[in-house]
PDB file of C-alpha atoms in Angstrom:
ATOM      1  CA  SER A   1      -9.390 -41.817  -0.444  1.00  0.00           C
ATOM      2  CA  SER A   2     -12.512 -40.294   1.044  1.00  0.00           C
ATOM      3  CA  ASP A   3     -10.822 -39.442   4.342  1.00  0.00           C
ATOM      4  CA  VAL A   4      -8.415 -36.984   2.698  1.00  0.00           C
ATOM      5  CA  CYS A   5      -9.362 -33.357   3.223  1.00  0.00           C
ATOM      6  CA  SER A   6      -9.907 -31.560  -0.088  1.00  0.00           C
ATOM      7  CA  SER A   7      -7.549 -28.794   1.036  1.00  0.00           C
ATOM      8  CA  ASP A   8      -4.725 -31.364   0.822  1.00  0.00           C
ATOM      9  CA  LEU A   9      -5.414 -31.777  -2.883  1.00  0.00           C
ATOM     10  CA  TRP A  10      -5.192 -28.247  -4.254  1.00  0.00           C
ATOM     11  CA  PRO A  11      -4.463 -28.169  -7.986  1.00  0.00           C
ATOM     12  CA  ILE A  12      -1.331 -26.108  -7.456  1.00  0.00           C
ATOM     13  CA  GLU A  13      -0.473 -26.052 -11.158  1.00  0.00           C
ATOM     14  CA  ASN A  14      -3.822 -24.429 -11.900  1.00  0.00           C
ATOM     15  CA  LYS A  15      -3.295 -20.872 -13.117  1.00  0.00           C
ATOM     16  CA  ASN A  16      -6.567 -19.886 -11.429  1.00  0.00           C
ATOM     17  CA  PHE A  17      -5.510 -21.315  -8.053  1.00  0.00           C
ATOM     18  CA  LEU A  18      -5.568 -17.992  -6.190  1.00  0.00           C
ATOM     19  CA  GLU A  19      -8.898 -16.999  -7.682  1.00  0.00           C
ATOM     20  CA  GLN A  20     -10.280 -20.414  -6.767  1.00  0.00           C
ATOM     21  CA  ILE A  21      -9.225 -20.259  -3.119  1.00  0.00           C
ATOM     22  CA  ARG A  22     -10.439 -16.639  -2.838  1.00  0.00           C
ATOM     23  CA  THR A  23     -13.907 -17.531  -4.093  1.00  0.00           C
ATOM     24  CA  GLU A  24     -14.042 -20.707  -1.983  1.00  0.00           C
ATOM     25  CA  ALA A  25     -13.209 -18.545   1.047  1.00  0.00           C
ATOM     26  CA  GLY A  26     -16.205 -16.352   0.171  1.00  0.00           C
ATOM     27  CA  PHE A  27     -14.354 -13.205  -0.891  1.00  0.00           C
ATOM     28  CA  SER A  28     -15.119 -10.986  -3.854  1.00  0.00           C
ATOM     29  CA  ARG A  29     -12.083  -9.418  -5.503  1.00  0.00           C
ATOM     30  CA  ASP A  30     -12.984  -6.037  -3.992  1.00  0.00           C
ATOM     31  CA  LYS A  31     -13.356  -7.415  -0.478  1.00  0.00           C
ATOM     32  CA  ALA A  32     -10.160  -9.476  -0.726  1.00  0.00           C
ATOM     33  CA  ALA A  33      -8.097  -6.563  -2.065  1.00  0.00           C
ATOM     34  CA  LEU A  34      -9.341  -4.334   0.750  1.00  0.00           C
ATOM     35  CA  SER A  35      -8.592  -6.981   3.392  1.00  0.00           C
ATOM     36  CA  LEU A  36      -5.138  -7.652   1.906  1.00  0.00           C
ATOM     37  CA  LYS A  37      -4.436  -3.884   1.785  1.00  0.00           C
ATOM     38  CA  ILE A  38      -3.626  -3.969  -1.926  1.00  0.00           C
ATOM     39  CA  SER A  39      -5.333  -2.398  -4.935  1.00  0.00           C
ATOM     40  CA  LEU A  40      -7.892  -4.311  -6.963  1.00  0.00           C
ATOM     41  CA  SER A  41      -5.622  -4.160 -10.016  1.00  0.00           C
ATOM     42  CA  THR A  42      -2.760  -5.654  -7.983  1.00  0.00           C
ATOM     43  CA  LEU A  43      -4.952  -8.542  -6.829  1.00  0.00           C
ATOM     44  CA  VAL A  44      -6.049  -9.211 -10.419  1.00  0.00           C
ATOM     45  CA  ARG A  45      -2.396  -9.226 -11.504  1.00  0.00           C
ATOM     46  CA  TYR A  46      -1.445 -11.626  -8.696  1.00  0.00           C
ATOM     47  CA  GLU A  47      -4.287 -13.984  -9.584  1.00  0.00           C
ATOM     48  CA  LYS A  48      -3.170 -14.017 -13.223  1.00  0.00           C
ATOM     49  CA  LYS A  49       0.565 -14.212 -12.435  1.00  0.00           C
ATOM     50  CA  PRO A  50       1.112 -15.673  -8.965  1.00  0.00           C
ATOM     51  CA  GLY A  51       4.878 -15.664  -9.501  1.00  0.00           C
ATOM     52  CA  SER A  52       4.907 -11.918  -8.824  1.00  0.00           C
ATOM     53  CA  ILE A  53       3.532 -12.130  -5.249  1.00  0.00           C
ATOM     54  CA  SER A  54       5.728 -11.114  -2.323  1.00  0.00           C
ATOM     55  CA  ILE A  55       6.088 -13.424   0.668  1.00  0.00           C
ATOM     56  CA  GLU A  56       4.308 -10.811   2.814  1.00  0.00           C
ATOM     57  CA  ILE A  57       1.233 -10.801   0.564  1.00  0.00           C
ATOM     58  CA  ALA A  58       1.332 -14.598   0.290  1.00  0.00           C
ATOM     59  CA  SER A  59       1.245 -14.781   4.077  1.00  0.00           C
ATOM     60  CA  ARG A  60      -1.714 -12.391   4.232  1.00  0.00           C
ATOM     61  CA  MET A  61      -3.548 -14.452   1.596  1.00  0.00           C
ATOM     62  CA  ALA A  62      -2.980 -17.674   3.533  1.00  0.00           C
ATOM     63  CA  ASP A  63      -4.360 -16.054   6.696  1.00  0.00           C
ATOM     64  CA  LEU A  64      -7.305 -14.413   4.949  1.00  0.00           C
ATOM     65  CA  TYR A  65      -8.307 -17.429   2.851  1.00  0.00           C
ATOM     66  CA  LYS A  66      -7.546 -19.883   5.685  1.00  0.00           C
ATOM     67  CA  VAL A  67      -5.290 -22.121   3.606  1.00  0.00           C
ATOM     68  CA  PRO A  68      -1.802 -23.403   4.402  1.00  0.00           C
ATOM     69  CA  PHE A  69       0.920 -20.887   3.584  1.00  0.00           C
ATOM     70  CA  ASP A  70       2.800 -23.648   1.720  1.00  0.00           C
ATOM     71  CA  ASN A  71      -0.098 -23.950  -0.747  1.00  0.00           C
ATOM     72  CA  ILE A  72       0.293 -20.281  -1.664  1.00  0.00           C
ATOM     73  CA  VAL A  73       4.084 -20.593  -1.911  1.00  0.00           C
ATOM     74  CA  ASN A  74       3.773 -23.664  -4.164  1.00  0.00           C
ATOM     75  CA  ALA A  75       1.370 -21.767  -6.425  1.00  0.00           C
ATOM     76  CA  ILE A  76       3.905 -18.962  -6.681  1.00  0.00           C
ATOM     77  CA  LYS A  77       6.823 -21.323  -7.405  1.00  0.00           C
ATOM     78  CA  ASN A  78       4.877 -23.255 -10.019  1.00  0.00           C
ATOM     79  CA  ASN A  79       3.860 -20.090 -11.833  1.00  0.00           C
ATOM     80  CA  LEU A  80       7.182 -18.292 -12.060  1.00  0.00           C
ATOM     81  CA  SER A  81       7.728 -17.194 -15.614  1.00  0.00           C
TER      82      SER A  81
END
């Protein structure tokens, strides 16, 4: 329905979920990595394989990108491999 906030409808199964929310939050990879206190290569790895993210980094991402922590956790769970 039209009254549902789009943030309630994240495509969690999408492999590019973390990249999508980063760009929607207005962050370049460089800026996000710096803000998250991780290397650029680590951020790229996390965006490609969310299952490797620690809970601490997931929490930082949720805060930085202003999305519910559960959305990040679901992305991680759905991309474990």
